[in-house]
Coordinates of C-alpha atoms in Angstrom, one line a residue:
M167 CA 29.6 -2.3 -18.0
N168 CA 31.1 -5.2 -19.9
D169 CA 32.6 -5.1 -23.4
A170 CA 29.7 -7.1 -24.9
A171 CA 27.3 -4.3 -24.1
S172 CA 29.3 -1.8 -26.2
A173 CA 30.1 -4.0 -29.2
P174 CA 28.4 -3.2 -32.5
R175 CA 25.6 -5.5 -33.4
S176 CA 27.3 -6.9 -36.5
A177 CA 30.3 -8.0 -34.4
R178 CA 28.3 -9.8 -31.7
A179 CA 27.5 -13.5 -31.6
R180 CA 23.9 -13.9 -32.8
V181 CA 21.5 -15.4 -30.3
R182 CA 18.5 -17.2 -31.6
A183 CA 15.3 -16.1 -29.9
P184 CA 13.7 -18.9 -27.8
E185 CA 10.2 -20.0 -28.8
L186 CA 7.2 -18.4 -27.0
I187 CA 5.5 -20.8 -24.6
G188 CA 2.8 -20.2 -22.0
K189 CA 0.3 -22.5 -20.4
G190 CA -2.4 -19.8 -20.5
G191 CA -2.4 -19.6 -24.3
W192 CA -2.9 -16.6 -26.6
L193 CA -5.2 -13.6 -26.5
N194 CA -6.1 -11.2 -29.3
T195 CA -5.3 -13.7 -32.0
G196 CA -8.8 -15.1 -32.8
G197 CA -7.7 -18.4 -31.4
E198 CA -4.5 -18.8 -33.5
Q199 CA -1.4 -20.1 -31.7
L200 CA 1.5 -17.9 -32.8
T201 CA 5.1 -19.0 -33.2
L202 CA 8.3 -17.1 -33.9
A203 CA 8.8 -19.3 -36.9
G204 CA 5.5 -18.2 -38.3
L205 CA 6.4 -14.5 -37.7
R206 CA 9.7 -14.8 -39.6
G207 CA 10.2 -11.8 -41.8
R208 CA 8.7 -9.4 -39.2
I209 CA 10.4 -7.4 -36.5
V210 CA 9.0 -8.8 -33.2
I211 CA 9.0 -6.8 -30.0
L212 CA 8.3 -8.8 -26.8
D213 CA 6.9 -6.8 -23.9
F214 CA 7.3 -8.7 -20.7
W215 CA 4.6 -7.1 -18.4
T216 CA 2.3 -7.8 -15.6
F217 CA -0.9 -5.8 -15.1
C218 CA -0.3 -4.8 -11.5
C219 CA 2.9 -2.8 -12.5
V220 CA 2.4 0.9 -13.2
N221 CA 5.7 1.0 -15.1
C222 CA 4.4 -1.7 -17.4
L223 CA 1.3 0.4 -18.0
H224 CA 3.5 3.4 -18.9
V225 CA 5.3 1.2 -21.5
L226 CA 2.0 0.1 -23.0
D227 CA 1.2 3.8 -23.5
E228 CA 4.6 5.0 -24.8
L229 CA 4.7 2.2 -27.4
R230 CA 1.3 2.9 -28.9
E231 CA 2.6 5.4 -31.5
L232 CA 5.4 3.2 -32.6
E233 CA 3.1 0.2 -32.9
E234 CA 0.7 2.1 -35.1
K235 CA 3.4 3.8 -37.2
H236 CA 5.2 0.5 -38.0
R237 CA 2.3 -1.8 -38.0
D238 CA 3.2 -3.4 -41.4
T239 CA 6.7 -4.4 -40.3
V240 CA 6.5 -4.8 -36.5
V241 CA 4.5 -7.4 -34.5
M242 CA 4.2 -6.4 -30.8
I243 CA 3.6 -9.3 -28.5
G244 CA 2.8 -8.9 -24.8
V245 CA 4.1 -11.7 -22.6
H246 CA 2.1 -11.6 -19.5
S247 CA 4.4 -12.7 -16.6
P248 CA 2.5 -12.5 -13.3
K249 CA 3.8 -11.4 -9.9
F250 CA 0.7 -11.9 -7.8
V251 CA -1.3 -15.2 -7.6
H252 CA -4.4 -13.3 -9.0
E253 CA -2.5 -12.3 -12.1
A254 CA -1.9 -16.0 -12.9
E255 CA -5.7 -16.4 -13.4
H256 CA -6.5 -16.5 -17.1
Q257 CA -9.7 -14.5 -16.8
A258 CA -7.8 -11.8 -14.9
V259 CA -5.4 -11.5 -17.8
V260 CA -8.3 -11.4 -20.3
D261 CA -9.8 -8.5 -18.2
A262 CA -6.5 -6.6 -18.0
V263 CA -6.0 -6.8 -21.8
E264 CA -9.4 -5.2 -22.3
R265 CA -9.0 -2.8 -19.4
Y266 CA -5.8 -1.3 -20.7
E267 CA -6.7 -1.5 -24.4
V268 CA -3.9 -3.8 -25.4
H269 CA -4.2 -3.9 -29.2
H270 CA -1.7 -6.6 -30.0
P271 CA -1.4 -10.4 -29.3
V272 CA -0.7 -11.4 -25.7
L273 CA 0.8 -14.7 -24.5
D274 CA -0.5 -15.7 -21.1
D275 CA 2.5 -17.2 -19.3
P276 CA 1.3 -18.0 -15.8
E277 CA 4.3 -20.2 -14.9
L278 CA 6.9 -17.7 -16.2
A279 CA 8.2 -20.2 -18.8
T280 CA 9.0 -17.6 -21.5
W281 CA 10.3 -15.1 -18.8
K282 CA 12.9 -17.8 -17.8
Q283 CA 13.8 -18.6 -21.4
Y284 CA 14.7 -15.0 -22.0
A285 CA 16.4 -14.5 -18.5
V286 CA 14.2 -11.6 -17.7
R287 CA 14.7 -10.1 -14.3
A288 CA 12.4 -7.1 -14.1
W289 CA 9.0 -5.8 -15.1
P290 CA 8.8 -4.3 -17.7
T291 CA 11.4 -5.7 -20.1
L292 CA 11.4 -5.2 -23.9
V293 CA 13.1 -7.6 -26.2
V294 CA 13.6 -6.9 -30.0
I295 CA 13.9 -9.8 -32.4
D296 CA 15.0 -9.3 -36.0
P297 CA 13.2 -10.7 -39.1
E298 CA 15.6 -13.7 -39.1
G299 CA 14.6 -14.7 -35.5
Y300 CA 17.6 -13.4 -33.6
V301 CA 17.6 -11.3 -30.4
V302 CA 19.1 -7.9 -31.1
A303 CA 18.2 -5.8 -28.1
Q304 CA 16.9 -5.9 -24.6
H305 CA 15.7 -3.0 -22.5
A306 CA 14.5 -2.9 -18.9
G307 CA 12.3 -0.1 -17.6
E308 CA 10.6 2.8 -19.2
G309 CA 11.5 5.5 -21.7
H310 CA 13.0 3.3 -24.5
A311 CA 10.4 4.1 -27.2
K312 CA 12.7 6.4 -29.2
A313 CA 15.6 4.1 -29.0
I314 CA 13.5 1.1 -30.1
E315 CA 12.0 3.1 -33.0
T316 CA 15.5 4.0 -34.2
L317 CA 16.5 0.4 -34.1
V318 CA 13.3 -0.6 -35.9
E319 CA 14.1 1.8 -38.7
E320 CA 17.6 0.4 -39.0
L321 CA 16.3 -3.2 -39.1
E322 CA 13.7 -2.2 -41.7
A323 CA 16.4 -0.8 -44.0
E324 CA 18.8 -3.6 -43.3
H325 CA 16.4 -6.5 -44.0
E326 CA 14.6 -4.7 -46.8
A327 CA 18.0 -4.7 -48.6
K328 CA 18.6 -8.3 -47.7
G329 CA 15.2 -9.4 -48.9
T330 CA 14.4 -10.8 -45.4
L331 CA 11.7 -8.3 -44.4
R332 CA 8.1 -9.3 -44.9
R333 CA 5.5 -6.5 -44.8
G334 CA 1.7 -6.9 -44.2
D335 CA -1.0 -7.1 -41.7
G336 CA -0.2 -8.4 -38.2
P337 CA -1.9 -11.2 -36.3
Y338 CA -4.0 -9.0 -34.0
V339 CA -7.7 -9.9 -33.8
P340 CA -9.8 -7.6 -31.5
P341 CA -12.2 -9.2 -29.1
E342 CA -15.9 -8.7 -29.5
P343 CA -17.2 -5.6 -27.6
V344 CA -19.5 -6.0 -24.6
A345 CA -22.3 -3.6 -23.8
T346 CA -22.5 -2.5 -20.1
H347 CA -23.2 0.9 -18.5
L348 CA -19.7 1.0 -17.0
R349 CA -16.5 -0.7 -18.2
F350 CA -13.9 -1.3 -15.5
P351 CA -14.9 1.5 -13.2
G352 CA -12.1 2.8 -11.0
K353 CA -13.2 5.0 -8.1
A354 CA -16.4 6.4 -6.7
L355 CA -17.6 9.5 -4.8
L356 CA -20.8 10.2 -2.9
L357 CA -22.3 13.6 -4.0
D358 CA -24.3 15.9 -1.8
S359 CA -27.4 15.1 -3.9
G360 CA -27.1 11.4 -2.9
N361 CA -26.0 10.5 -6.4
L362 CA -22.7 8.7 -7.1
L363 CA -19.9 9.9 -9.3
V364 CA -17.8 7.1 -10.9
T365 CA -14.8 7.1 -13.1
D366 CA -15.6 4.9 -16.1
T367 CA -11.9 4.2 -16.6
T368 CA -11.7 2.2 -19.8
R369 CA -14.3 4.4 -21.5
H370 CA -12.3 7.5 -20.5
Q371 CA -15.3 9.2 -18.9
V372 CA -16.7 10.3 -15.5
V373 CA -20.3 9.2 -15.0
E374 CA -22.9 10.4 -12.6
L375 CA -25.3 7.6 -11.4
A376 CA -28.5 8.0 -9.5
A377 CA -28.7 6.9 -5.9
D378 CA -29.5 3.4 -7.0
G379 CA -26.0 3.1 -8.3
E380 CA -27.2 1.9 -11.7
S381 CA -29.2 4.6 -13.6
V382 CA -27.0 6.9 -15.6
V383 CA -27.7 10.6 -15.0
R384 CA -25.0 12.2 -17.0
R385 CA -21.6 11.4 -18.7
Y386 CA -18.7 13.8 -18.7
G387 CA -16.2 13.3 -21.6
T388 CA -16.5 12.1 -25.2
G389 CA -15.3 8.6 -24.4
E390 CA -12.2 9.0 -26.5
R391 CA -8.6 9.2 -25.1
G392 CA -7.3 12.8 -25.0
L393 CA -6.5 15.8 -22.8
T394 CA -9.1 18.3 -23.8
D395 CA -10.8 20.9 -21.6
G396 CA -14.3 22.1 -22.2
K397 CA -18.0 21.2 -21.9
A398 CA -19.2 17.7 -20.8
D399 CA -19.6 16.6 -24.4
E400 CA -16.3 18.1 -25.6
A401 CA -13.8 17.2 -22.8
R402 CA -11.5 14.2 -23.0
F403 CA -9.9 12.1 -20.3
N404 CA -7.4 9.2 -20.4
E405 CA -8.2 6.4 -18.0
P406 CA -9.3 8.6 -15.1
Q407 CA -9.3 7.1 -11.6
G408 CA -9.5 9.0 -8.3
L409 CA -12.1 11.6 -7.3
C410 CA -12.4 14.1 -4.4
A411 CA -14.5 17.2 -3.7
L412 CA -13.0 20.6 -3.1
P413 CA -14.6 22.9 -0.5
D414 CA -16.3 24.9 -3.2
G415 CA -18.1 21.8 -4.5
R416 CA -16.0 21.2 -7.6
I417 CA -14.6 17.7 -8.2
V418 CA -11.0 16.9 -8.7
V419 CA -10.3 14.0 -11.1
A420 CA -7.0 12.0 -11.1
D421 CA -6.6 11.7 -14.9
T422 CA -4.2 8.9 -14.7
V423 CA -2.8 8.3 -18.2
N424 CA -2.8 12.1 -18.9
H425 CA -0.6 12.5 -15.9
A426 CA -2.8 15.4 -14.8
L427 CA -5.4 16.6 -12.3
R428 CA -8.6 17.8 -13.8
V429 CA -11.5 19.7 -12.2
L430 CA -15.2 19.1 -13.0
D431 CA -17.9 21.7 -12.3
L432 CA -21.0 19.6 -11.9
G433 CA -23.3 22.6 -12.4
S434 CA -22.0 23.8 -15.7
G435 CA -20.4 20.5 -16.8
E436 CA -17.1 22.3 -17.6
V437 CA -13.9 20.4 -17.3
S438 CA -10.5 22.1 -16.9
T439 CA -7.0 21.2 -16.0
L440 CA -5.6 21.9 -12.5
A441 CA -2.2 20.4 -12.5
G442 CA 0.2 18.6 -14.8
T443 CA 1.7 19.2 -18.3
G444 CA 0.2 16.2 -20.0
A445 CA 3.7 14.7 -20.1
Q446 CA 5.1 12.1 -17.6
W447 CA 7.4 13.1 -14.8
W448 CA 11.0 11.8 -15.0
R449 CA 13.8 11.9 -12.5
G450 CA 15.6 15.3 -12.7
S451 CA 12.4 17.1 -13.5
A452 CA 10.9 19.7 -11.1
T453 CA 9.0 18.4 -8.1
D454 CA 7.4 21.6 -6.9
G455 CA 6.2 24.9 -8.4
P456 CA 3.2 26.2 -10.5
A457 CA 0.9 23.2 -10.9
R458 CA 0.5 23.6 -14.7
E459 CA 4.2 23.7 -15.2
V460 CA 5.2 20.6 -13.2
A461 CA 4.8 17.1 -14.8
L462 CA 3.0 14.4 -12.8
S463 CA 3.2 10.6 -13.1
S464 CA 0.1 8.4 -13.1
P465 CA -1.9 10.1 -10.3
W466 CA -4.2 7.2 -9.2
D467 CA -6.2 8.7 -6.3
V468 CA -6.9 12.1 -4.6
A469 CA -8.1 13.1 -1.2
W470 CA -8.8 16.5 0.5
W471 CA -6.7 16.6 3.7
R472 CA -5.5 19.6 5.7
G473 CA -6.3 22.2 3.1
E474 CA -4.7 20.5 0.2
V475 CA -5.5 17.8 -2.4
W476 CA -3.2 14.9 -1.6
I477 CA -2.3 12.7 -4.6
A478 CA -1.4 9.1 -4.7
M479 CA 1.3 9.4 -7.4
A480 CA 1.5 5.7 -8.3
G481 CA 4.0 6.3 -11.2
V482 CA 6.8 7.5 -8.9
H483 CA 5.9 5.8 -5.6
Q484 CA 5.2 9.1 -3.8
L485 CA 2.5 11.2 -2.3
W486 CA 2.2 14.7 -3.7
A487 CA 0.0 17.6 -2.7
Y488 CA -1.8 20.3 -4.7
D489 CA -2.5 23.7 -3.0
P490 CA -5.6 25.3 -4.6
E491 CA -4.9 28.7 -3.1
Q492 CA -1.4 28.9 -4.4
G493 CA -1.9 26.9 -7.5
T494 CA 1.2 24.8 -6.8
V495 CA 2.2 21.2 -6.3
R496 CA 4.9 19.6 -4.2
V497 CA 6.2 16.2 -3.1
A498 CA 4.6 15.5 0.3
A499 CA 6.1 12.1 1.1
G500 CA 8.4 9.5 -0.4
T501 CA 11.8 9.4 -2.0
A502 CA 10.6 7.8 -5.3
N503 CA 12.4 4.6 -4.4
E504 CA 10.1 1.6 -4.5
G505 CA 9.6 -0.4 -1.4
L506 CA 8.2 -0.3 2.2
L507 CA 10.1 2.0 4.5
D508 CA 8.5 4.0 7.3
G509 CA 9.8 7.3 8.8
P510 CA 9.9 11.0 8.1
A511 CA 8.2 12.1 4.9
D512 CA 11.4 12.7 3.0
E513 CA 12.9 9.3 3.9
A514 CA 9.9 7.0 3.4
W515 CA 9.4 4.5 0.6
F516 CA 6.1 3.6 -1.1
A517 CA 5.3 1.2 -3.9
Q518 CA 2.6 2.3 -6.2
P519 CA 0.2 4.0 -3.8
S520 CA -3.2 3.7 -5.4
G521 CA -5.9 4.6 -2.8
L522 CA -6.4 7.4 -0.2
A523 CA -8.8 8.1 2.6
A524 CA -8.6 11.1 4.9
T525 CA -9.7 11.5 8.6
D526 CA -8.8 14.3 10.9
E527 CA -5.7 12.7 12.2
R528 CA -4.6 10.3 9.5
L529 CA -4.3 10.0 5.7
W530 CA -4.7 6.3 4.9
V531 CA -2.9 4.9 1.9
A532 CA -3.4 1.7 0.0
D533 CA 0.1 0.9 -1.1
S534 CA -0.6 -1.7 -3.7
E535 CA 2.7 -3.2 -4.7
T536 CA 3.7 -3.9 -1.1
S537 CA 0.2 -5.2 -0.4
A538 CA 0.2 -2.8 2.5
L539 CA -2.0 -0.4 4.4
R540 CA 0.0 2.7 5.3
W541 CA -0.9 6.0 6.9
V542 CA 0.6 9.5 7.3
D543 CA 0.3 11.5 10.5
P544 CA -0.2 15.3 10.7
E545 CA 3.5 15.8 11.1
G546 CA 4.1 14.0 7.8
A547 CA 5.7 10.8 9.2
V548 CA 4.7 7.6 7.4
H549 CA 3.6 4.4 9.2
T550 CA 2.6 0.9 8.2
A551 CA -0.5 -0.8 9.7
V552 CA -0.5 -4.0 7.6
G553 CA 2.1 -5.4 5.2
T554 CA 5.8 -6.4 5.1
G555 CA 7.2 -5.7 1.6
L556 CA 7.2 -6.2 -2.1
F557 CA 7.1 -10.0 -2.3
D558 CA 4.8 -11.2 0.6
F559 CA 1.0 -11.2 0.1
G560 CA -2.0 -13.4 0.7
H561 CA -5.4 -13.5 2.5
R562 CA -4.9 -13.8 6.2
D563 CA -6.9 -12.2 9.0
G564 CA -5.8 -11.6 12.6
E565 CA -3.2 -9.5 14.3
A566 CA -2.0 -6.8 11.9
G567 CA 1.7 -7.9 12.1
Q568 CA 0.7 -11.3 10.7
A569 CA -2.2 -10.3 8.4
L570 CA -1.8 -10.3 4.7
L571 CA -3.4 -8.4 1.8
Q572 CA -3.0 -8.8 -2.0
H573 CA -2.5 -5.7 -4.1
P574 CA -5.2 -3.4 -2.5
L575 CA -6.2 -0.4 -4.6
G576 CA -8.7 1.4 -2.3
V577 CA -9.2 2.4 1.3
T578 CA -12.4 3.8 3.0
A579 CA -12.7 5.5 6.4
L580 CA -15.5 4.0 8.5
P581 CA -17.5 5.8 11.2
D582 CA -16.0 3.9 14.1
G583 CA -12.4 5.0 13.2
S584 CA -11.5 1.7 11.4
V585 CA -11.0 1.5 7.7
A586 CA -12.3 -0.8 4.9
V587 CA -9.6 -1.9 2.4
S588 CA -10.6 -2.8 -1.1
D589 CA -8.3 -5.9 -1.2
T590 CA -8.4 -6.1 -5.0
Y591 CA -6.5 -9.3 -5.9
N592 CA -8.2 -11.2 -3.1
H593 CA -11.6 -10.1 -4.4
A594 CA -12.5 -9.1 -0.9
L595 CA -13.4 -6.2 1.4
R596 CA -11.2 -6.2 4.5
R597 CA -11.3 -4.1 7.7
Y598 CA -8.5 -2.9 9.9
D599 CA -9.2 -1.6 13.4
P600 CA -6.4 0.7 14.7
V601 CA -7.6 0.2 18.3
T602 CA -7.2 -3.6 18.4
S603 CA -4.7 -3.8 15.5
E604 CA -6.8 -6.6 14.1
V605 CA -7.6 -7.3 10.4
S606 CA -10.9 -9.1 9.5
T607 CA -12.8 -9.8 6.3
L608 CA -16.1 -8.0 5.7
A609 CA -17.0 -9.6 2.3
T610 CA -15.7 -11.9 -0.3
D611 CA -16.6 -12.8 -3.9
L612 CA -16.2 -9.3 -5.1
R613 CA -14.5 -9.2 -8.5
E614 CA -11.4 -6.9 -8.3
P615 CA -12.9 -4.3 -5.9
S616 CA -11.0 -1.0 -6.5
D617 CA -12.8 1.4 -4.2
A618 CA -15.7 1.7 -1.8
V619 CA -17.9 4.6 -0.5
L620 CA -20.2 4.9 2.5
V621 CA -23.8 5.5 1.7
G622 CA -25.8 5.7 5.0
D623 CA -25.5 2.3 6.7
D624 CA -24.4 0.6 3.6
I625 CA -21.0 0.5 1.8
V626 CA -21.0 0.7 -2.0
V627 CA -18.1 -1.3 -3.6
V628 CA -16.7 -0.6 -7.0
E629 CA -16.5 -4.1 -8.5
S630 CA -14.2 -3.1 -11.3
A631 CA -14.0 -6.5 -13.1
R632 CA -17.8 -6.9 -12.9
H633 CA -18.3 -3.4 -14.3
R634 CA -20.7 -2.4 -11.6
L635 CA -21.3 -0.9 -8.1
T636 CA -22.4 -3.4 -5.4
R637 CA -24.2 -2.3 -2.3
L638 CA -23.5 -4.2 0.9
R639 CA -24.8 -3.8 4.5
L640 CA -21.8 -3.4 6.9
P641 CA -21.9 -6.7 8.9
E642 CA -21.6 -6.8 12.6
E643 CA -19.3 -9.8 12.3
A644 CA -16.6 -10.4 9.7
V645 CA -16.8 -13.3 7.2
Q646 CA -14.4 -16.1 8.1
V647 CA -12.0 -17.3 5.4
D648 CA -9.3 -19.8 5.2
A649 CA -5.9 -18.1 5.6
V650 CA -3.4 -18.3 2.8
A651 CA 0.0 -16.8 2.4
H652 CA 2.2 -16.4 -0.8
R653 CA 5.5 -15.1 -2.0
T654 CA 5.8 -14.0 -5.6
Q655 CA 6.4 -17.1 -7.7
R656 CA 9.4 -15.6 -9.4
E657 CA 12.4 -17.8 -8.6
A658 CA 15.2 -16.5 -6.4
T659 CA 18.6 -15.9 -8.1
E660 CA 21.3 -18.1 -6.5
I661 CA 24.4 -16.1 -5.5
A662 CA 27.6 -17.2 -3.9
P663 CA 28.7 -16.2 -0.4
G664 CA 31.3 -13.5 0.0
T665 CA 31.5 -10.8 -2.6
L666 CA 29.0 -10.2 -5.3
K667 CA 29.8 -8.1 -8.4
L668 CA 26.7 -6.1 -9.4
D669 CA 26.8 -4.8 -13.0
V670 CA 24.1 -2.7 -14.5
V671 CA 24.6 -3.0 -18.2
F672 CA 23.9 0.2 -20.1
R673 CA 24.8 1.3 -23.7
A674 CA 23.5 4.6 -25.1
P675 CA 21.0 3.8 -27.9
A676 CA 22.1 4.4 -31.5
G677 CA 22.4 8.1 -32.2
Q678 CA 22.9 9.0 -28.6
K679 CA 25.8 9.5 -26.2
L680 CA 26.1 9.7 -22.4
D681 CA 25.4 13.3 -21.2
E682 CA 28.4 14.2 -19.1
R683 CA 28.3 18.0 -19.6
Y684 CA 27.5 18.7 -16.0
G685 CA 29.1 15.7 -14.2
P686 CA 28.4 12.0 -14.0
S687 CA 25.4 10.9 -16.1
T688 CA 24.7 7.7 -14.2
R689 CA 23.5 6.8 -10.7
L690 CA 23.2 3.5 -8.8
L691 CA 21.3 3.0 -5.5
V692 CA 21.6 -0.4 -3.8
S693 CA 19.8 -1.6 -0.6
S694 CA 18.4 -4.9 0.6
T695 CA 15.7 -6.6 2.6
P696 CA 16.6 -7.4 5.3
P697 CA 19.2 -4.6 5.5
E698 CA 21.6 -7.0 7.2
L699 CA 21.9 -9.0 3.9
I700 CA 24.6 -6.5 2.7
A701 CA 27.6 -6.1 5.0
S702 CA 29.0 -3.3 2.8
G703 CA 28.4 -1.7 -0.6
E704 CA 24.9 -0.4 -0.1
G705 CA 24.0 3.2 -0.8
T706 CA 24.2 5.6 -3.7
G707 CA 27.0 6.1 -6.3
T708 CA 27.6 7.1 -9.9
D709 CA 29.4 4.0 -11.1
L710 CA 27.1 1.3 -12.6
S711 CA 29.3 -1.4 -11.2
R712 CA 29.4 -2.2 -7.5
E713 CA 31.0 -4.9 -5.3
L714 CA 28.7 -6.0 -2.5
A715 CA 30.0 -7.8 0.6
L716 CA 27.4 -10.3 1.7
N717 CA 26.7 -11.0 5.4
P718 CA 27.5 -14.7 6.0
A719 CA 24.8 -14.9 8.6
V720 CA 22.0 -14.1 6.1
T721 CA 21.2 -16.7 3.5
E722 CA 18.2 -15.1 1.6
G723 CA 16.6 -11.8 0.9
V724 CA 15.9 -9.2 -1.7
L725 CA 18.4 -6.9 -3.4
H726 CA 16.8 -3.5 -4.3
V727 CA 18.6 -1.8 -7.2
S728 CA 17.7 1.5 -8.8
A729 CA 19.7 2.7 -11.8
M730 CA 19.5 5.8 -13.9
A731 CA 21.5 6.9 -17.0
A732 CA 21.1 10.1 -19.0
S733 CA 21.9 10.3 -22.7
C734 CA 21.6 13.0 -25.4
D735 CA 21.2 13.0 -29.1
D736 CA 24.7 12.8 -30.7
D737 CA 24.4 15.4 -33.4
P738 CA 27.2 18.0 -33.5
A739 CA 25.0 20.2 -35.8
N740 CA 22.2 20.4 -33.2
E741 CA 23.0 23.2 -30.6
Y742 CA 20.2 22.0 -28.3
P743 CA 20.1 18.1 -28.5
A744 CA 17.2 16.3 -26.9
C745 CA 18.1 14.4 -23.8
H746 CA 16.7 11.1 -22.5
V747 CA 16.6 9.5 -19.0
H748 CA 16.8 5.7 -18.7
Q749 CA 15.7 4.4 -15.4
Q750 CA 14.7 1.1 -13.8
D751 CA 14.1 -0.3 -10.3
W752 CA 14.7 -4.0 -9.6
G753 CA 13.7 -6.1 -6.7
V754 CA 15.8 -9.3 -7.1
P755 CA 15.0 -12.2 -4.7
V756 CA 18.3 -13.9 -3.9
K757 CA 19.4 -17.1 -2.2
V758 CA 23.0 -17.6 -1.0
T759 CA 24.4 -21.0 -2.0
D760 CA 27.9 -22.3 -2.6
A761 CA 27.1 -23.0 -6.2
G762 CA 25.7 -19.5 -6.8
A763 CA 26.9 -16.8 -9.2
T764 CA 29.5 -14.3 -8.2
R765 CA 28.3 -11.7 -10.7
L766 CA 24.7 -10.3 -11.1
P767 CA 24.2 -8.5 -14.4
L768 CA 21.1 -6.3 -14.8
I769 CA 20.3 -4.8 -18.2
L770 CA 19.2 -1.2 -18.1
A771 CA 19.4 -0.6 -21.9
G772 CA 21.6 -2.1 -24.6
L773 CA 22.2 -5.2 -26.7
D774 CA 21.2 -8.6 -25.4
T775 CA 24.0 -10.1 -23.3
A776 CA 22.7 -13.6 -22.9

């Protein structure tokens, strides 16, 4: 850490917040173009996010209470900064703002202009601007709501006394509601009756449709956010996604934002909770044990495989499993590091797994952030069929080693042993054949397909952004499309050859201190793609500073950095102070040049160091 990160705010040089610019314009403002000058007198919190990122979605949820509590002094502004090409489409941002119930203004910044102005390096990043227009804090990652609320209360008191605080209504203007049977449906399941069960994600319900895929038979859930068990008209969900059937006929629901597994009895309409505490899992928490006592993190899909419910735990980049006989959960595969790494279950890396499909010998996984199709064998080893890593994506058919997907959310096992991939950001349904290792395109012009289910000779696709199910006949020949390939448009950071000083900047938030009662309270994990980029300095340690020796034979790649720090409330009178975990993963594209930097600072939590 450097000295600037630990200096009191009053002693630091004041940095004027750059103006907000974005070619895509403003959403949720009724057409008004906002400026920081026009918001002077209010506390502004910028949330740099992109809608593919589950960590960004966590931050949206954890800031809802703060946003409501301080609505007369705080203006929350989302700065949408895309990773994938699809996320740079304006309509896609409009859809995402509605899908995730973003109730504040959003700047659509498809060219990352404001991202660059604020020197942001990770999704999500939060920047706090005081009523006089100066940057006072920057936080990367999740879990900063309490620290930011403490800072907001300090700023309210300080600027109320100075006469520089302006209270009143904010600039948020809600969009007009649209009437449809479904609103951003997530996943679907074919029932024994021939009907279809669909998660109506944005309306927080599970809906049974007739065999035509359109007529509503029954709704489960009140339609309001919440974690409430009970009858169909009493239960509450929170953005439910995946569905699977238990052998006894009950349906497991991945209740994503509740961080829980729910179970639905179609006969009685009763909903109850199988797993999860309702709170989000954090590093250091239990990862196995009684299912109702172990926290989960954004379960996105579920599948019945080998006597257990397997869970695509998108929030921690792992696969978990629920044992209904024992009533327990466990980590089944993945280290919780974000990336693409095959191998034994306890060594593999995933990146936001979001779709599952089970066959006798394979559990297929749509690994969305690596734009990859993965699979798990009966021994638990993880393999990759299609995909290369976090930053390469596109729409390219052909041999699997060269084929490209773009943020797939669903996978469906087909009768011939191949699989259909809901290639979400390519608006396509793709097919992978494990016999030939070939990828082809089955259908295009599907708006953000998030799942598909076989119904006889047809395949029914969940067109999430068209709010409907679409029935297709499986074609004998694939559709031909022009191949395209992309890398994320985020610019590479130029670094100098030789030795690179990596500094993760962390300062415990006001009213907290580092928790060192049981040893070091920080952890730093560093790796790279390709692995040869770092000659020495990779691996795990407790110091948040690290010197990396770069391999002179490698001139570009990605540095993968994972940092964690634990702090506790600093109150001597409190015998049992609350503790907080601050965590962030970075994937930093780098290019080695003679004029590059010799130091790479990454802000985990603390005051702005720009």
